[in-house]
Amino acid sequence: MLKLFRDNLRHLSWVLWGVILVFILLIFVDVGAFQPKDAEGGPNAPAAWAGDIVVRFSEYESAYRRLESYQRQLFQGNIPDAFQEQLKVQALQDAFDFKLMLAEAKDMGLKISNSELRKSILEIPAFLDENGKFIGEEKYKNLLARSGFRTAQEFENSQREQLLYIKLDSILRDSAFVSDKAVEEAFRNQSERAKIRYVLLPIRQLADSVTIEEADLASYFETHKEEYRLPEQRRIAYLVVDNSVLRAKMEVSPEDIEAYYQAHSEDYQQEEQVRARHILIKTDERTQAEADAELEKARQRIVGGEPFETVARELSEDPGSAASGGDLRYFPRGRMVPQFEEAAFGAKVGELVGPVHTPFGAHLLEVTARRESGLRPLDEVRAQVRHKILTERVSEEGNRLAGELLARLKDAGSTSEEELQSIADESETTKLVVTDPFGQQDTIAGIGRSPEFSSAAFALKPGELSELVKLPRGWAVLTLKEVLEPRIPELSVVQAQVRDAVRIQKQRDLARQKLEQARQSIDAGESFDEVAKGLDLEVKESGELSRGGALPDLGAASGKVIEAALSMEEGAVGGPYEYPQGETLVQVTERQHMDPADFEAQKEATRERLEAQEYQRLRASVLNQRKIDLNVQYASSIVADVAEDDQVR
């Protein structure tokens, strides 16, 4: 095992140097930023845990420092905000993965000997003098103390864990074997190319060419009965307190609106906003100077009296706003790219500004209105305030009435439809509804898809009342009317669906038959174009295709057709192949095979890539197996950083 470990160190030097780097960082870096709250203990207190897997604050910090150092090198000192925000989450993920890998190593019986530990320590430059000799026990312990380790044993335990991780990692890498055959197959797959021409025969074109007899329906249904099996269904009677009736009966006075507005003024604050319109000239296929010249012509037309929106509809290349005269409506700071935002918020209303250069191109813009930050005027939000008051009042009154309704039903002691209707008739806000049979996953008439309603309905026993169930319409109380067991329905019940299925099958069979005849004609000497013309079909041509590519016309069938094309030679015809909307026939027009010389030149690079992929697959398999049912808990001081994302799982 030790020999295997040494043989694989060349693959794992980055891991060892990562350990060394973290050690050096800990000597010079302030560790206060990751200290737990006083109530949570010191650096060795748990930051997060799941079962017997514990990540301590010191380990969490080490993972963070390692990631941060890597990111600073990657981005030359300036880590983008999007990456910076994820560092703590990723650090905790890495720390958990490290602990899970250690658990796997221990379960495999792997250990680190004292000699292996000693050798690794003597490879850390900080512990060597100018002659490459060990600095001595006293200096060694002092250096560890400056690095935050309370004892040498604490550091050596940490180092032993790092080495154990490396030993398991080396085994996984050594297990990531890829055969010569797999290397050649992978290289062939990535290097082979083809171009095709093809025709599409949509089955909808054959709708008038097929006839459906009653015998066809019976035969199809007999063969496909299980496809039409109905799950358990239920009929439910429910009483609902109708919010729309409550809302219609309620009144909101001007005084109510004024009082609510004043009491909730924080809800009606607004940021500074501008409303602007623009003309965009893209610079994808023209120079910036050419785009600026186009905008200058537009400016002169607007200054000369033409409406801005007219010029924008004609010239703007922004597909999202050109049709509306370039109008971008109101927007706050932070929504547009910085160059555009600076120009818009710096402009006066009615002022033409530009050209403004952004990654999208060159813009001529005009600010048409401005909203200052602060409390929005009551007249502007009056309808919103009224709606809010009504919503709160309806919710409060609906809750009260629903509670009374449930109590009344329990006191009545009967769930008969007559009793339910009698109770409903006592109040215009309460309605009785009896559903048609529905399955647990079905959409319910008048309700839609409601997991809460369906769960309550399928938990009921005869004669029982549900607790209150919240529906979009209002609170409801359910009772069970009928249970229909799983069954295969009579053909008459599903005849419409069966007829559709038979029609589609017949149209597809006819399409396939026509293209099979076309292929036979090609085999007999006709050209691809001639048979396409005879079927009144357009011949389409693809670009260069490779495995993993796509043909938009074929959707999910692309892979099958491309694979077939790559198995044929130039000039060969294949098909018909099924695609979602019909059938297709293809002819290969160009073929590029694997070049043996290229393969020999890139064989080892391909092997390394495949071995790296296999290693990642093996490592992920180990981690995923250990993460099954992992219930991660967090110390309160880091909940805001990671718990909401819960990415450790």
PDB file of N, CA and C in Angstrom, residues 193-276:
ATOM      1  N   ARG A 193     -17.325  13.211 -37.945  1.00  0.00           N
ATOM      2  CA  ARG A 193     -18.253  14.251 -38.366  1.00  0.00           C
ATOM      3  C   ARG A 193     -19.038  13.764 -39.579  1.00  0.00           C
ATOM      4  N   ALA A 194     -20.215  14.364 -39.774  1.00  0.00           N
ATOM      5  CA  ALA A 194     -21.018  14.054 -40.958  1.00  0.00           C
ATOM      6  C   ALA A 194     -21.880  15.255 -41.297  1.00  0.00           C
ATOM      7  N   LYS A 195     -22.221  15.360 -42.579  1.00  0.00           N
ATOM      8  CA  LYS A 195     -23.244  16.300 -43.029  1.00  0.00           C
ATOM      9  C   LYS A 195     -24.323  15.484 -43.731  1.00  0.00           C
ATOM     10  N   ILE A 196     -25.567  15.897 -43.560  1.00  0.00           N
ATOM     11  CA  ILE A 196     -26.659  15.152 -44.178  1.00  0.00           C
ATOM     12  C   ILE A 196     -27.627  16.107 -44.859  1.00  0.00           C
ATOM     13  N   ARG A 197     -28.406  15.544 -45.778  1.00  0.00           N
ATOM     14  CA  ARG A 197     -29.600  16.211 -46.287  1.00  0.00           C
ATOM     15  C   ARG A 197     -30.760  15.307 -45.906  1.00  0.00           C
ATOM     16  N   TYR A 198     -31.904  15.899 -45.678  1.00  0.00           N
ATOM     17  CA  TYR A 198     -33.002  15.089 -45.157  1.00  0.00           C
ATOM     18  C   TYR A 198     -34.347  15.702 -45.522  1.00  0.00           C
ATOM     19  N   VAL A 199     -35.369  14.859 -45.496  1.00  0.00           N
ATOM     20  CA  VAL A 199     -36.745  15.316 -45.685  1.00  0.00           C
ATOM     21  C   VAL A 199     -37.541  14.955 -44.444  1.00  0.00           C
ATOM     22  N   LEU A 200     -38.521  15.787 -44.137  1.00  0.00           N
ATOM     23  CA  LEU A 200     -39.408  15.558 -43.003  1.00  0.00           C
ATOM     24  C   LEU A 200     -40.822  15.352 -43.522  1.00  0.00           C
ATOM     25  N   LEU A 201     -41.454  14.286 -43.076  1.00  0.00           N
ATOM     26  CA  LEU A 201     -42.845  14.035 -43.438  1.00  0.00           C
ATOM     27  C   LEU A 201     -43.680  14.088 -42.159  1.00  0.00           C
ATOM     28  N   PRO A 202     -44.246  15.267 -41.843  1.00  0.00           N
ATOM     29  CA  PRO A 202     -45.076  15.384 -40.635  1.00  0.00           C
ATOM     30  C   PRO A 202     -46.345  14.555 -40.767  1.00  0.00           C
ATOM     31  N   ILE A 203     -46.709  13.861 -39.722  1.00  0.00           N
ATOM     32  CA  ILE A 203     -47.890  13.000 -39.810  1.00  0.00           C
ATOM     33  C   ILE A 203     -49.170  13.818 -39.944  1.00  0.00           C
ATOM     34  N   ARG A 204     -49.142  15.092 -39.534  1.00  0.00           N
ATOM     35  CA  ARG A 204     -50.366  15.900 -39.651  1.00  0.00           C
ATOM     36  C   ARG A 204     -50.778  16.102 -41.105  1.00  0.00           C
ATOM     37  N   GLN A 205     -49.796  15.988 -42.032  1.00  0.00           N
ATOM     38  CA  GLN A 205     -50.127  16.144 -43.448  1.00  0.00           C
ATOM     39  C   GLN A 205     -50.967  14.979 -43.967  1.00  0.00           C
ATOM     40  N   LEU A 206     -51.025  13.903 -43.207  1.00  0.00           N
ATOM     41  CA  LEU A 206     -51.722  12.701 -43.666  1.00  0.00           C
ATOM     42  C   LEU A 206     -53.056  12.502 -42.953  1.00  0.00           C
ATOM     43  N   ALA A 207     -53.528  13.558 -42.275  1.00  0.00           N
ATOM     44  CA  ALA A 207     -54.762  13.429 -41.496  1.00  0.00           C
ATOM     45  C   ALA A 207     -55.947  13.012 -42.356  1.00  0.00           C
ATOM     46  N   ASP A 208     -55.988  13.517 -43.591  1.00  0.00           N
ATOM     47  CA  ASP A 208     -57.127  13.199 -44.468  1.00  0.00           C
ATOM     48  C   ASP A 208     -56.938  11.889 -45.225  1.00  0.00           C
ATOM     49  N   SER A 209     -55.795  11.246 -45.018  1.00  0.00           N
ATOM     50  CA  SER A 209     -55.489  10.041 -45.793  1.00  0.00           C
ATOM     51  C   SER A 209     -55.765   8.754 -45.032  1.00  0.00           C
ATOM     52  N   VAL A 210     -56.233   8.869 -43.793  1.00  0.00           N
ATOM     53  CA  VAL A 210     -56.507   7.664 -43.017  1.00  0.00           C
ATOM     54  C   VAL A 210     -57.974   7.643 -42.596  1.00  0.00           C
ATOM     55  N   THR A 211     -58.517   6.459 -42.505  1.00  0.00           N
ATOM     56  CA  THR A 211     -59.888   6.279 -42.013  1.00  0.00           C
ATOM     57  C   THR A 211     -59.853   5.383 -40.785  1.00  0.00           C
ATOM     58  N   ILE A 212     -60.774   5.645 -39.870  1.00  0.00           N
ATOM     59  CA  ILE A 212     -60.803   4.898 -38.615  1.00  0.00           C
ATOM     60  C   ILE A 212     -62.154   4.213 -38.478  1.00  0.00           C
ATOM     61  N   GLU A 213     -62.121   2.900 -38.350  1.00  0.00           N
ATOM     62  CA  GLU A 213     -63.336   2.110 -38.179  1.00  0.00           C
ATOM     63  C   GLU A 213     -63.513   1.771 -36.691  1.00  0.00           C
ATOM     64  N   GLU A 214     -64.738   1.431 -36.325  1.00  0.00           N
ATOM     65  CA  GLU A 214     -65.008   1.043 -34.941  1.00  0.00           C
ATOM     66  C   GLU A 214     -64.163  -0.163 -34.540  1.00  0.00           C
ATOM     67  N   ALA A 215     -63.930  -1.053 -35.509  1.00  0.00           N
ATOM     68  CA  ALA A 215     -63.114  -2.236 -35.216  1.00  0.00           C
ATOM     69  C   ALA A 215     -61.682  -1.837 -34.872  1.00  0.00           C
ATOM     70  N   ASP A 216     -61.190  -0.752 -35.490  1.00  0.00           N
ATOM     71  CA  ASP A 216     -59.842  -0.270 -35.178  1.00  0.00           C
ATOM     72  C   ASP A 216     -59.761   0.160 -33.715  1.00  0.00           C
ATOM     73  N   LEU A 217     -60.799   0.857 -33.250  1.00  0.00           N
ATOM     74  CA  LEU A 217     -60.814   1.318 -31.862  1.00  0.00           C
ATOM     75  C   LEU A 217     -60.822   0.137 -30.902  1.00  0.00           C
ATOM     76  N   ALA A 218     -61.673  -0.831 -31.186  1.00  0.00           N
ATOM     77  CA  ALA A 218     -61.775  -1.998 -30.303  1.00  0.00           C
ATOM     78  C   ALA A 218     -60.470  -2.776 -30.262  1.00  0.00           C
ATOM     79  N   SER A 219     -59.856  -2.949 -31.434  1.00  0.00           N
ATOM     80  CA  SER A 219     -58.603  -3.705 -31.503  1.00  0.00           C
ATOM     81  C   SER A 219     -57.488  -2.985 -30.747  1.00  0.00           C
ATOM     82  N   TYR A 220     -57.380  -1.677 -30.955  1.00  0.00           N
ATOM     83  CA  TYR A 220     -56.325  -0.902 -30.288  1.00  0.00           C
ATOM     84  C   TYR A 220     -56.534  -0.913 -28.774  1.00  0.00           C
ATOM     85  N   PHE A 221     -57.774  -0.714 -28.346  1.00  0.00           N
ATOM     86  CA  PHE A 221     -58.063  -0.666 -26.912  1.00  0.00           C
ATOM     87  C   PHE A 221     -57.759  -2.012 -26.255  1.00  0.00           C
ATOM     88  N   GLU A 222     -58.068  -3.097 -26.937  1.00  0.00           N
ATOM     89  CA  GLU A 222     -57.816  -4.424 -26.385  1.00  0.00           C
ATOM     90  C   GLU A 222     -56.323  -4.637 -26.151  1.00  0.00           C
ATOM     91  N   THR A 223     -55.512  -4.112 -27.060  1.00  0.00           N
ATOM     92  CA  THR A 223     -54.056  -4.284 -26.970  1.00  0.00           C
ATOM     93  C   THR A 223     -53.427  -3.331 -25.956  1.00  0.00           C
ATOM     94  N   HIS A 224     -54.046  -2.159 -25.741  1.00  0.00           N
ATOM     95  CA  HIS A 224     -53.434  -1.117 -24.911  1.00  0.00           C
ATOM     96  C   HIS A 224     -54.264  -0.794 -23.672  1.00  0.00           C
ATOM     97  N   LYS A 225     -55.015  -1.755 -23.181  1.00  0.00           N
ATOM     98  CA  LYS A 225     -55.926  -1.498 -22.065  1.00  0.00           C
ATOM     99  C   LYS A 225     -55.228  -0.883 -20.856  1.00  0.00           C
ATOM    100  N   GLU A 226     -54.060  -1.409 -20.530  1.00  0.00           N
ATOM    101  CA  GLU A 226     -53.389  -0.957 -19.313  1.00  0.00           C
ATOM    102  C   GLU A 226     -53.030   0.526 -19.368  1.00  0.00           C
ATOM    103  N   GLU A 227     -52.851   1.054 -20.574  1.00  0.00           N
ATOM    104  CA  GLU A 227     -52.526   2.472 -20.701  1.00  0.00           C
ATOM    105  C   GLU A 227     -53.692   3.355 -20.261  1.00  0.00           C
ATOM    106  N   TYR A 228     -54.877   2.789 -20.207  1.00  0.00           N
ATOM    107  CA  TYR A 228     -56.068   3.569 -19.865  1.00  0.00           C
ATOM    108  C   TYR A 228     -56.605   3.230 -18.474  1.00  0.00           C
ATOM    109  N   ARG A 229     -55.833   2.457 -17.731  1.00  0.00           N
ATOM    110  CA  ARG A 229     -56.273   2.095 -16.381  1.00  0.00           C
ATOM    111  C   ARG A 229     -56.423   3.363 -15.544  1.00  0.00           C
ATOM    112  N   LEU A 230     -57.531   3.497 -14.859  1.00  0.00           N
ATOM    113  CA  LEU A 230     -57.789   4.638 -13.992  1.00  0.00           C
ATOM    114  C   LEU A 230     -57.316   4.322 -12.580  1.00  0.00           C
ATOM    115  N   PRO A 231     -56.664   5.270 -11.905  1.00  0.00           N
ATOM    116  CA  PRO A 231     -56.279   5.049 -10.509  1.00  0.00           C
ATOM    117  C   PRO A 231     -57.513   5.169  -9.612  1.00  0.00           C
ATOM    118  N   GLU A 232     -57.317   4.968  -8.325  1.00  0.00           N
ATOM    119  CA  GLU A 232     -58.423   5.210  -7.391  1.00  0.00           C
ATOM    120  C   GLU A 232     -58.913   6.646  -7.556  1.00  0.00           C
ATOM    121  N   GLN A 233     -60.218   6.806  -7.618  1.00  0.00           N
ATOM    122  CA  GLN A 233     -60.820   8.129  -7.725  1.00  0.00           C
ATOM    123  C   GLN A 233     -61.802   8.340  -6.574  1.00  0.00           C
ATOM    124  N   ARG A 234     -62.043   9.616  -6.283  1.00  0.00           N
ATOM    125  CA  ARG A 234     -62.973   9.940  -5.207  1.00  0.00           C
ATOM    126  C   ARG A 234     -63.893  11.082  -5.625  1.00  0.00           C
ATOM    127  N   ARG A 235     -65.117  11.022  -5.104  1.00  0.00           N
ATOM    128  CA  ARG A 235     -66.035  12.150  -5.210  1.00  0.00           C
ATOM    129  C   ARG A 235     -66.135  12.776  -3.830  1.00  0.00           C
ATOM    130  N   ILE A 236     -66.014  14.090  -3.807  1.00  0.00           N
ATOM    131  CA  ILE A 236     -65.975  14.821  -2.542  1.00  0.00           C
ATOM    132  C   ILE A 236     -67.070  15.882  -2.540  1.00  0.00           C
ATOM    133  N   ALA A 237     -67.730  16.035  -1.408  1.00  0.00           N
ATOM    134  CA  ALA A 237     -68.610  17.186  -1.183  1.00  0.00           C
ATOM    135  C   ALA A 237     -67.883  18.122  -0.225  1.00  0.00           C
ATOM    136  N   TYR A 238     -67.863  19.403  -0.545  1.00  0.00           N
ATOM    137  CA  TYR A 238     -67.199  20.333   0.369  1.00  0.00           C
ATOM    138  C   TYR A 238     -67.974  21.641   0.474  1.00  0.00           C
ATOM    139  N   LEU A 239     -67.936  22.201   1.675  1.00  0.00           N
ATOM    140  CA  LEU A 239     -68.480  23.525   1.938  1.00  0.00           C
ATOM    141  C   LEU A 239     -67.328  24.509   1.953  1.00  0.00           C
ATOM    142  N   VAL A 240     -67.477  25.627   1.246  1.00  0.00           N
ATOM    143  CA  VAL A 240     -66.412  26.612   1.153  1.00  0.00           C
ATOM    144  C   VAL A 240     -66.953  27.981   1.523  1.00  0.00           C
ATOM    145  N   VAL A 241     -66.199  28.705   2.331  1.00  0.00           N
ATOM    146  CA  VAL A 241     -66.510  30.102   2.635  1.00  0.00           C
ATOM    147  C   VAL A 241     -65.928  30.932   1.498  1.00  0.00           C
ATOM    148  N   ASP A 242     -66.807  31.488   0.667  1.00  0.00           N
ATOM    149  CA  ASP A 242     -66.416  32.094  -0.603  1.00  0.00           C
ATOM    150  C   ASP A 242     -65.868  33.506  -0.385  1.00  0.00           C
ATOM    151  N   ASN A 243     -64.563  33.671  -0.601  1.00  0.00           N
ATOM    152  CA  ASN A 243     -63.927  34.974  -0.403  1.00  0.00           C
ATOM    153  C   ASN A 243     -64.479  36.044  -1.329  1.00  0.00           C
ATOM    154  N   SER A 244     -64.853  35.656  -2.551  1.00  0.00           N
ATOM    155  CA  SER A 244     -65.343  36.659  -3.501  1.00  0.00           C
ATOM    156  C   SER A 244     -66.651  37.276  -3.019  1.00  0.00           C
ATOM    157  N   VAL A 245     -67.508  36.478  -2.364  1.00  0.00           N
ATOM    158  CA  VAL A 245     -68.756  37.014  -1.808  1.00  0.00           C
ATOM    159  C   VAL A 245     -68.447  37.934  -0.631  1.00  0.00           C
ATOM    160  N   LEU A 246     -67.517  37.517   0.227  1.00  0.00           N
ATOM    161  CA  LEU A 246     -67.118  38.368   1.349  1.00  0.00           C
ATOM    162  C   LEU A 246     -66.573  39.704   0.860  1.00  0.00           C
ATOM    163  N   ARG A 247     -65.715  39.645  -0.145  1.00  0.00           N
ATOM    164  CA  ARG A 247     -65.105  40.867  -0.674  1.00  0.00           C
ATOM    165  C   ARG A 247     -66.172  41.813  -1.229  1.00  0.00           C
ATOM    166  N   ALA A 248     -67.145  41.252  -1.948  1.00  0.00           N
ATOM    167  CA  ALA A 248     -68.181  42.092  -2.557  1.00  0.00           C
ATOM    168  C   ALA A 248     -69.027  42.795  -1.500  1.00  0.00           C
ATOM    169  N   LYS A 249     -69.158  42.202  -0.328  1.00  0.00           N
ATOM    170  CA  LYS A 249     -69.994  42.782   0.718  1.00  0.00           C
ATOM    171  C   LYS A 249     -69.260  43.836   1.548  1.00  0.00           C
ATOM    172  N   MET A 250     -67.940  43.874   1.456  1.00  0.00           N
ATOM    173  CA  MET A 250     -67.165  44.770   2.314  1.00  0.00           C
ATOM    174  C   MET A 250     -66.982  46.137   1.676  1.00  0.00           C
ATOM    175  N   GLU A 251     -66.896  47.161   2.516  1.00  0.00           N
ATOM    176  CA  GLU A 251     -66.666  48.524   2.063  1.00  0.00           C
ATOM    177  C   GLU A 251     -65.399  49.052   2.717  1.00  0.00           C
ATOM    178  N   VAL A 252     -64.677  49.869   1.973  1.00  0.00           N
ATOM    179  CA  VAL A 252     -63.466  50.510   2.485  1.00  0.00           C
ATOM    180  C   VAL A 252     -63.625  52.009   2.288  1.00  0.00           C
ATOM    181  N   SER A 253     -63.616  52.751   3.354  1.00  0.00           N
ATOM    182  CA  SER A 253     -63.829  54.200   3.277  1.00  0.00           C
ATOM    183  C   SER A 253     -62.525  54.924   2.969  1.00  0.00           C
ATOM    184  N   PRO A 254     -62.605  56.170   2.474  1.00  0.00           N
ATOM    185  CA  PRO A 254     -61.390  56.976   2.264  1.00  0.00           C
ATOM    186  C   PRO A 254     -60.579  57.111   3.547  1.00  0.00           C
ATOM    187  N   GLU A 255     -61.262  57.197   4.687  1.00  0.00           N
ATOM    188  CA  GLU A 255     -60.550  57.315   5.959  1.00  0.00           C
ATOM    189  C   GLU A 255     -59.761  56.037   6.269  1.00  0.00           C
ATOM    190  N   ASP A 256     -60.357  54.886   5.927  1.00  0.00           N
ATOM    191  CA  ASP A 256     -59.643  53.616   6.120  1.00  0.00           C
ATOM    192  C   ASP A 256     -58.356  53.593   5.305  1.00  0.00           C
ATOM    193  N   ILE A 257     -58.470  54.043   4.059  1.00  0.00           N
ATOM    194  CA  ILE A 257     -57.307  54.038   3.164  1.00  0.00           C
ATOM    195  C   ILE A 257     -56.226  54.968   3.687  1.00  0.00           C
ATOM    196  N   GLU A 258     -56.613  56.173   4.110  1.00  0.00           N
ATOM    197  CA  GLU A 258     -55.652  57.148   4.631  1.00  0.00           C
ATOM    198  C   GLU A 258     -54.942  56.603   5.866  1.00  0.00           C
ATOM    199  N   ALA A 259     -55.707  55.999   6.776  1.00  0.00           N
ATOM    200  CA  ALA A 259     -55.120  55.484   8.012  1.00  0.00           C
ATOM    201  C   ALA A 259     -54.154  54.336   7.730  1.00  0.00           C
ATOM    202  N   TYR A 260     -54.536  53.429   6.842  1.00  0.00           N
ATOM    203  CA  TYR A 260     -53.665  52.290   6.515  1.00  0.00           C
ATOM    204  C   TYR A 260     -52.382  52.780   5.848  1.00  0.00           C
ATOM    205  N   TYR A 261     -52.519  53.742   4.947  1.00  0.00           N
ATOM    206  CA  TYR A 261     -51.368  54.306   4.226  1.00  0.00           C
ATOM    207  C   TYR A 261     -50.367  54.910   5.210  1.00  0.00           C
ATOM    208  N   GLN A 262     -50.865  55.659   6.185  1.00  0.00           N
ATOM    209  CA  GLN A 262     -49.978  56.288   7.158  1.00  0.00           C
ATOM    210  C   GLN A 262     -49.325  55.241   8.062  1.00  0.00           C
ATOM    211  N   ALA A 263     -50.095  54.215   8.440  1.00  0.00           N
ATOM    212  CA  ALA A 263     -49.566  53.196   9.354  1.00  0.00           C
ATOM    213  C   ALA A 263     -48.564  52.266   8.685  1.00  0.00           C
ATOM    214  N   HIS A 264     -48.646  52.152   7.357  1.00  0.00           N
ATOM    215  CA  HIS A 264     -47.765  51.231   6.628  1.00  0.00           C
ATOM    216  C   HIS A 264     -46.948  51.974   5.580  1.00  0.00           C
ATOM    217  N   SER A 265     -46.531  53.175   5.900  1.00  0.00           N
ATOM    218  CA  SER A 265     -45.823  54.003   4.910  1.00  0.00           C
ATOM    219  C   SER A 265     -44.545  53.346   4.414  1.00  0.00           C
ATOM    220  N   GLU A 266     -43.921  52.481   5.254  1.00  0.00           N
ATOM    221  CA  GLU A 266     -42.679  51.832   4.810  1.00  0.00           C
ATOM    222  C   GLU A 266     -42.920  50.905   3.622  1.00  0.00           C
ATOM    223  N   ASP A 267     -44.167  50.450   3.444  1.00  0.00           N
ATOM    224  CA  ASP A 267     -44.476  49.557   2.323  1.00  0.00           C
ATOM    225  C   ASP A 267     -44.602  50.299   1.002  1.00  0.00           C
ATOM    226  N   TYR A 268     -44.666  51.607   1.063  1.00  0.00           N
ATOM    227  CA  TYR A 268     -44.932  52.385  -0.154  1.00  0.00           C
ATOM    228  C   TYR A 268     -43.794  53.342  -0.479  1.00  0.00           C
ATOM    229  N   GLN A 269     -42.611  53.002   0.004  1.00  0.00           N
ATOM    230  CA  GLN A 269     -41.411  53.735  -0.384  1.00  0.00           C
ATOM    231  C   GLN A 269     -40.965  53.266  -1.761  1.00  0.00           C
ATOM    232  N   GLN A 270     -40.313  54.129  -2.494  1.00  0.00           N
ATOM    233  CA  GLN A 270     -39.799  53.737  -3.809  1.00  0.00           C
ATOM    234  C   GLN A 270     -38.375  54.233  -3.987  1.00  0.00           C
ATOM    235  N   GLU A 271     -37.606  53.486  -4.778  1.00  0.00           N
ATOM    236  CA  GLU A 271     -36.277  53.932  -5.171  1.00  0.00           C
ATOM    237  C   GLU A 271     -36.400  54.999  -6.256  1.00  0.00           C
ATOM    238  N   GLU A 272     -35.316  55.721  -6.448  1.00  0.00           N
ATOM    239  CA  GLU A 272     -35.269  56.637  -7.589  1.00  0.00           C
ATOM    240  C   GLU A 272     -35.374  55.813  -8.871  1.00  0.00           C
ATOM    241  N   GLN A 273     -36.234  56.242  -9.778  1.00  0.00           N
ATOM    242  CA  GLN A 273     -36.436  55.534 -11.037  1.00  0.00           C
ATOM    243  C   GLN A 273     -36.511  56.529 -12.186  1.00  0.00           C
ATOM    244  N   VAL A 274     -36.126  56.061 -13.361  1.00  0.00           N
ATOM    245  CA  VAL A 274     -36.324  56.859 -14.573  1.00  0.00           C
ATOM    246  C   VAL A 274     -37.048  55.999 -15.595  1.00  0.00           C
ATOM    247  N   ARG A 275     -37.765  56.679 -16.466  1.00  0.00           N
ATOM    248  CA  ARG A 275     -38.370  55.995 -17.609  1.00  0.00           C
ATOM    249  C   ARG A 275     -37.652  56.495 -18.841  1.00  0.00           C
ATOM    250  N   ALA A 276     -37.171  55.570 -19.646  1.00  0.00           N
ATOM    251  CA  ALA A 276     -36.369  55.955 -20.809  1.00  0.00           C
ATOM    252  C   ALA A 276     -36.781  55.144 -22.022  1.00  0.00           C
TER     253      ALA A 276
END
